[in-house]
mmCIF file of C-alpha atoms in Angstrom:
data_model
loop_
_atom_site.group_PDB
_atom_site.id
_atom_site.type_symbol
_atom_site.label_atom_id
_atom_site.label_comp_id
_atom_site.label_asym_id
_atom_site.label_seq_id
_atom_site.Cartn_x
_atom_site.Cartn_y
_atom_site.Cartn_z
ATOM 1 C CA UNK A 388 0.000 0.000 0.000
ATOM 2 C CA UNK A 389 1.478 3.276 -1.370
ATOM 3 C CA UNK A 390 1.279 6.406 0.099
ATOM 4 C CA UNK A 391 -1.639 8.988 -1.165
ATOM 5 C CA UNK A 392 -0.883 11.386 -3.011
ATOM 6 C CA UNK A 393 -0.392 15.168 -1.897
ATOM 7 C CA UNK A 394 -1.498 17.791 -3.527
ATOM 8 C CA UNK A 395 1.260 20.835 -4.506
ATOM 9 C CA UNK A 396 0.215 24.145 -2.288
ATOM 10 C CA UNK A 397 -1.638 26.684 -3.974
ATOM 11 C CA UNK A 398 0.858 28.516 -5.971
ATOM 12 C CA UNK A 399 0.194 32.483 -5.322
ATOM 13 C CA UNK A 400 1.006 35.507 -7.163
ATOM 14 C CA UNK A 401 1.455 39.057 -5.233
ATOM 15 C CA UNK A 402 0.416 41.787 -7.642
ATOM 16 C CA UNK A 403 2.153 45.508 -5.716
ATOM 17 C CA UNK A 404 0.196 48.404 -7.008
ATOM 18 C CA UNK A 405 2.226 50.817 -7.537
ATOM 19 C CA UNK A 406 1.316 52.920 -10.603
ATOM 20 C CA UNK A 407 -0.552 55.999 -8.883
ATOM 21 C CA UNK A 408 1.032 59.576 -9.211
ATOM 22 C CA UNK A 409 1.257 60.593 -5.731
ATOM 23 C CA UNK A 410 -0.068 63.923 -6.126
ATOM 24 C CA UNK A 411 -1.168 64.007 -2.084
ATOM 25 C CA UNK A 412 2.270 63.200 -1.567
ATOM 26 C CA UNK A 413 4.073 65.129 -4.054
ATOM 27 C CA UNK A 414 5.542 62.496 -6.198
ATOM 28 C CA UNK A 415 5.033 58.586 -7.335
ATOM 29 C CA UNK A 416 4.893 56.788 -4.152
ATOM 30 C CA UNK A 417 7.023 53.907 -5.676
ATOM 31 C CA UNK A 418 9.576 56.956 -5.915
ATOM 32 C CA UNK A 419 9.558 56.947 -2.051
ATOM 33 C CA UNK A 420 13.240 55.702 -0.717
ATOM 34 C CA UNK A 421 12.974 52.080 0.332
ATOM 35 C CA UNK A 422 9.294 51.458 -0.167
ATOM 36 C CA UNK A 423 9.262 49.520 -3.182
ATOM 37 C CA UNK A 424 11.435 46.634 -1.640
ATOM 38 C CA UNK A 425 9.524 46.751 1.503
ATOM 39 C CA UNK A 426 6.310 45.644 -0.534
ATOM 40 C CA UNK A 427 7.875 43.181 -2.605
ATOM 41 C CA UNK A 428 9.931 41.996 0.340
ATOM 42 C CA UNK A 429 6.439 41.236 2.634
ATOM 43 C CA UNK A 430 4.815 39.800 -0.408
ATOM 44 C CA UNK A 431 7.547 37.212 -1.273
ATOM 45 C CA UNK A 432 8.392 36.338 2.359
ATOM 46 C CA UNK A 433 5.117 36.346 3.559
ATOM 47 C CA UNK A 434 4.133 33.535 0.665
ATOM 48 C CA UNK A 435 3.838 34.621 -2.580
ATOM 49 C CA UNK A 436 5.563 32.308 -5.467
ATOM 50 C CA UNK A 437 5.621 35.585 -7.598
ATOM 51 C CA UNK A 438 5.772 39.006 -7.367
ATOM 52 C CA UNK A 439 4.310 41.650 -9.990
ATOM 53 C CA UNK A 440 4.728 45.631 -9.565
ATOM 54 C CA UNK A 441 2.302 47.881 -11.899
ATOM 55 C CA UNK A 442 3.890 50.869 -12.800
ATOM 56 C CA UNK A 443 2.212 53.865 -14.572
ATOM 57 C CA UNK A 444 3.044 57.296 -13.614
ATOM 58 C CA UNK A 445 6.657 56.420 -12.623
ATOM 59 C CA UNK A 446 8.921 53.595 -14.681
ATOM 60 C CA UNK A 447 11.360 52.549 -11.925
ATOM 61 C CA UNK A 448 13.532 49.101 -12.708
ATOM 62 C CA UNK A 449 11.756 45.938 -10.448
ATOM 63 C CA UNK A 450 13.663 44.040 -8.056
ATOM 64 C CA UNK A 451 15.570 41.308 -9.565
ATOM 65 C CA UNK A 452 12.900 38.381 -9.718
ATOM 66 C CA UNK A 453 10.125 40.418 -10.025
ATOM 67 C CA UNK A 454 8.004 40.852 -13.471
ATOM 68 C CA UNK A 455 6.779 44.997 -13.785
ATOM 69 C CA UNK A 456 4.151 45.721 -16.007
ATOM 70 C CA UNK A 457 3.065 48.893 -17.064
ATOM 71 C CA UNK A 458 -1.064 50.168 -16.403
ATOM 72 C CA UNK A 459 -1.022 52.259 -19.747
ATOM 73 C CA UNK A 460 -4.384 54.180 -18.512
ATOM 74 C CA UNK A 461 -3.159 54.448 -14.975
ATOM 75 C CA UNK A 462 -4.821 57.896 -14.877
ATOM 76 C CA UNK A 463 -8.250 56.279 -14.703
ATOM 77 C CA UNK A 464 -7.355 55.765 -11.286
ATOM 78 C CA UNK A 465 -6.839 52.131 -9.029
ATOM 79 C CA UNK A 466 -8.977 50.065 -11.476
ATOM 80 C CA UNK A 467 -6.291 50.276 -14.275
ATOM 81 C CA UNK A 468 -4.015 49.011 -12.220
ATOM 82 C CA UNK A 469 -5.904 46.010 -10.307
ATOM 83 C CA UNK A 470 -6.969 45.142 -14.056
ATOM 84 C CA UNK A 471 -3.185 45.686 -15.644
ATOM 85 C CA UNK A 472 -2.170 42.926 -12.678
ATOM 86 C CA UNK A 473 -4.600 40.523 -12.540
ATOM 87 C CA UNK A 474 -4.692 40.791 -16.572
ATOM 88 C CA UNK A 475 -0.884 39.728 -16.092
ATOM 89 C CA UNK A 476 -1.363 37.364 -13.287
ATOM 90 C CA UNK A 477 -3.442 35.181 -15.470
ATOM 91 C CA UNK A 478 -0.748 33.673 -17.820
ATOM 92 C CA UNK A 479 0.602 32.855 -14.885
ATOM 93 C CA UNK A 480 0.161 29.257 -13.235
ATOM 94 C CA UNK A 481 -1.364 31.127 -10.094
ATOM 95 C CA UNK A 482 -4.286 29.212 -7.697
ATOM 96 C CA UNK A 483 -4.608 32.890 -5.658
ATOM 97 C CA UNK A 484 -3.751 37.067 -6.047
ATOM 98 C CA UNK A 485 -2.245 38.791 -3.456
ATOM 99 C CA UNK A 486 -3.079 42.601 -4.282
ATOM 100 C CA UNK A 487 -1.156 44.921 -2.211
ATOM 101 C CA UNK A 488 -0.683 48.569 -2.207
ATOM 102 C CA UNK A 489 3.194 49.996 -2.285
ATOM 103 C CA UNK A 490 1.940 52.963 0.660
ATOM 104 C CA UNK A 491 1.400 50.887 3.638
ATOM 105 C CA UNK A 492 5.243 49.970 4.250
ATOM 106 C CA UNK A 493 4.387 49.203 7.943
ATOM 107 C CA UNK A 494 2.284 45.816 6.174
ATOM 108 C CA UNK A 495 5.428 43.100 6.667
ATOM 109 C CA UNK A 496 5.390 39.705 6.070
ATOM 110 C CA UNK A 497 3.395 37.975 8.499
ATOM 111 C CA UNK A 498 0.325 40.567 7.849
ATOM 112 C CA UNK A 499 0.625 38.685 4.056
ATOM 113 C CA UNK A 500 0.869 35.185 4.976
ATOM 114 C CA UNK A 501 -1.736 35.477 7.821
ATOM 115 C CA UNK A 502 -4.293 36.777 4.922
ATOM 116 C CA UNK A 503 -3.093 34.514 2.064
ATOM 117 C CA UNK A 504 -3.618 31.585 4.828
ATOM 118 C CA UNK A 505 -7.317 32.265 5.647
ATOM 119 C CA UNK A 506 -7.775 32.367 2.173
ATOM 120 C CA UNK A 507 -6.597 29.223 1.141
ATOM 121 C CA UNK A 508 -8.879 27.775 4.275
ATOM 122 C CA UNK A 509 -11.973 29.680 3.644
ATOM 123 C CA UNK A 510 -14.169 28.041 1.036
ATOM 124 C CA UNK A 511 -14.487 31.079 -0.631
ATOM 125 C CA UNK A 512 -11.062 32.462 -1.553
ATOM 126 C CA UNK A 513 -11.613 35.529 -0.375
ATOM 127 C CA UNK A 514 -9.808 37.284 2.536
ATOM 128 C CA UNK A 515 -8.702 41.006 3.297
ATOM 129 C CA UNK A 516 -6.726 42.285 6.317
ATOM 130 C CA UNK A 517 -8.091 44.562 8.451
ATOM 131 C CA UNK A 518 -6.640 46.896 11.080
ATOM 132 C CA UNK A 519 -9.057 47.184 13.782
ATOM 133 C CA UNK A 520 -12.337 48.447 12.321
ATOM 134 C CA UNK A 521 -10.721 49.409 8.539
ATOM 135 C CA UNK A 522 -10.196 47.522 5.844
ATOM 136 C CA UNK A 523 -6.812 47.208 4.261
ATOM 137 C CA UNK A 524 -4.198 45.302 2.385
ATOM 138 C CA UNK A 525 -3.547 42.896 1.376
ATOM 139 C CA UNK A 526 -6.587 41.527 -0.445
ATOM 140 C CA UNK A 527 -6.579 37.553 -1.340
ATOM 141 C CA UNK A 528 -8.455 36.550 -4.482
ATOM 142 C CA UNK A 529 -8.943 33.178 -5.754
ATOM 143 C CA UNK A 530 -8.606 32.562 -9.735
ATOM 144 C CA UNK A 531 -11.679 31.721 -9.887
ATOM 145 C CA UNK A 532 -13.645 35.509 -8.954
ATOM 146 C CA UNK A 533 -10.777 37.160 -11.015
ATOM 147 C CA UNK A 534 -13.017 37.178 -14.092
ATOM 148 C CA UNK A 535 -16.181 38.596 -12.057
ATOM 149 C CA UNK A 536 -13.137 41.520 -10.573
ATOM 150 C CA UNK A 537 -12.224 42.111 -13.719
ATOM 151 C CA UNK A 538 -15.636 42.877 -15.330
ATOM 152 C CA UNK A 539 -16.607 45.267 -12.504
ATOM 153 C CA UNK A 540 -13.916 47.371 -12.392
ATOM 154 C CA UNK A 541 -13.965 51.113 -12.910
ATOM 155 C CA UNK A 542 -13.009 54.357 -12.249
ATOM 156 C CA UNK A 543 -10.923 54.787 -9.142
ATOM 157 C CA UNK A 544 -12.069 51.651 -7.099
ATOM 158 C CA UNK A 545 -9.994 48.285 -6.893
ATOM 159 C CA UNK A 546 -11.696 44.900 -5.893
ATOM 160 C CA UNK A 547 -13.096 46.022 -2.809
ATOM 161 C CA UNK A 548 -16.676 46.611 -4.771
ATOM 162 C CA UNK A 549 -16.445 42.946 -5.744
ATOM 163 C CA UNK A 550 -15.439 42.073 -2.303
ATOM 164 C CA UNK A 551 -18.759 44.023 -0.843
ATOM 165 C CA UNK A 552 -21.079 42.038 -3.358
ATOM 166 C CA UNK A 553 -19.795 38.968 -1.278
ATOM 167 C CA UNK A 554 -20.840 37.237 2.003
ATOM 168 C CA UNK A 555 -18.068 35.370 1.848
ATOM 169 C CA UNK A 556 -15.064 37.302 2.757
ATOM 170 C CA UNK A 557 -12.775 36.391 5.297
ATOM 171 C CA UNK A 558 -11.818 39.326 7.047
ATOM 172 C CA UNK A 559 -9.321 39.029 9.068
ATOM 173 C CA UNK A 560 -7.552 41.107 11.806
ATOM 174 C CA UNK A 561 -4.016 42.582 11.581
ATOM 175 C CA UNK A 562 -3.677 45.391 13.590
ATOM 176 C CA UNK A 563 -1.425 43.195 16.519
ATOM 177 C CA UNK A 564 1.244 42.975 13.438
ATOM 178 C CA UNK A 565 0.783 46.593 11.511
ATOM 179 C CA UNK A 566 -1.129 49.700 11.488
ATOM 180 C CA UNK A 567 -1.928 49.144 7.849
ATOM 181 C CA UNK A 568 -2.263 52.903 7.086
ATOM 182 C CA UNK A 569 -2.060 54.382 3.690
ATOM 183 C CA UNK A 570 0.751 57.274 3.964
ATOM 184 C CA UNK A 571 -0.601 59.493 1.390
ATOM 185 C CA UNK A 572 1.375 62.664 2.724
ATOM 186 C CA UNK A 573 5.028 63.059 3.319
#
């Protein structure tokens, strides 16, 4: 009698938004010193298999390892660049996306793999961190509701109106490992 057979772990994708201008700020915030490799540091360590960074307003050379893509119509606001990722994501052999934004360097490692793990439990494939009472990054998606993200984006929102048309979310608290605050000013 042989042994059974395992089945691989869900091969994940983390997909760094990063193509916004900044203007709150003053400048691209994947300009910021140190911020991009932050985000791509907490999304490979804290489980991702690859790592994607969209680009727009600033072109900035990726870590080495990491595939950049460019959100041509970036202007039209987060939605461009949720679409330009997950667009990229899926000629990739990913099972789940790991969408997280490059201005909440205070999100490490284990804020990632604590969301990408619920996901992979929850029947769904759906989780989001949250930080207390507010919603944040990362977001977990699950191939399977990328095309239903894809065909509702618009404008200036990101996945989170998909995410609100579902009862199944796993929402899941971070704010013992981050503060999970989007630094929109200097």
């Amino acid at each position: 009698m042989g042994l059974p057979e395992s089945t691989p772990p869900p091969h994940s994708v983390g997909i760094l938004l990063a193509a916004g201008a900044g203007r709150r700020y003053g400048k691209p915030k994947v300009l910021v010193e140190g911020w991009l490799d932050i985000a791509v540091g907490a999304l490979r360590a804290g489980g991702c298999d690859d790592v994607i960074v969209v680009l727009g307003a600033a072109q900035v050379a990726a870590p080495p390892g990491v595939t950049a893509v460019s959100a041509e119509r970036w202007r039209d606001g987060l939605s461009a660049s949720v679409r330009t990722g997950l667009e990229r994501a899926d000629r990739m052999p990913a099972d789940y996306a790991v969408l997280h934004v490059i201005d909440t360097p205070d999100v490490g490692p284990a804020v990632v793999a604590r969301v990408l793990s619920r996901a992979i439990a929850s029947p769904g494939g759906l989780a989001r961190a949250a930080f207390g009472d507010r919603p944040g990054h990362p977001v977990v998606i699950a191939r399977r509701h990328w095309p239903e993200v894809l065909a509702g984006l618009s404008g200036d929102q990101g996945a989170g109106a998909y995410l609100r048309t579902r009862n199944d979310v796993e929402i899941v608290d971070c704010a013992d490992l981050a503060g999970g605050q989007d630094i929109d000013e200097p």
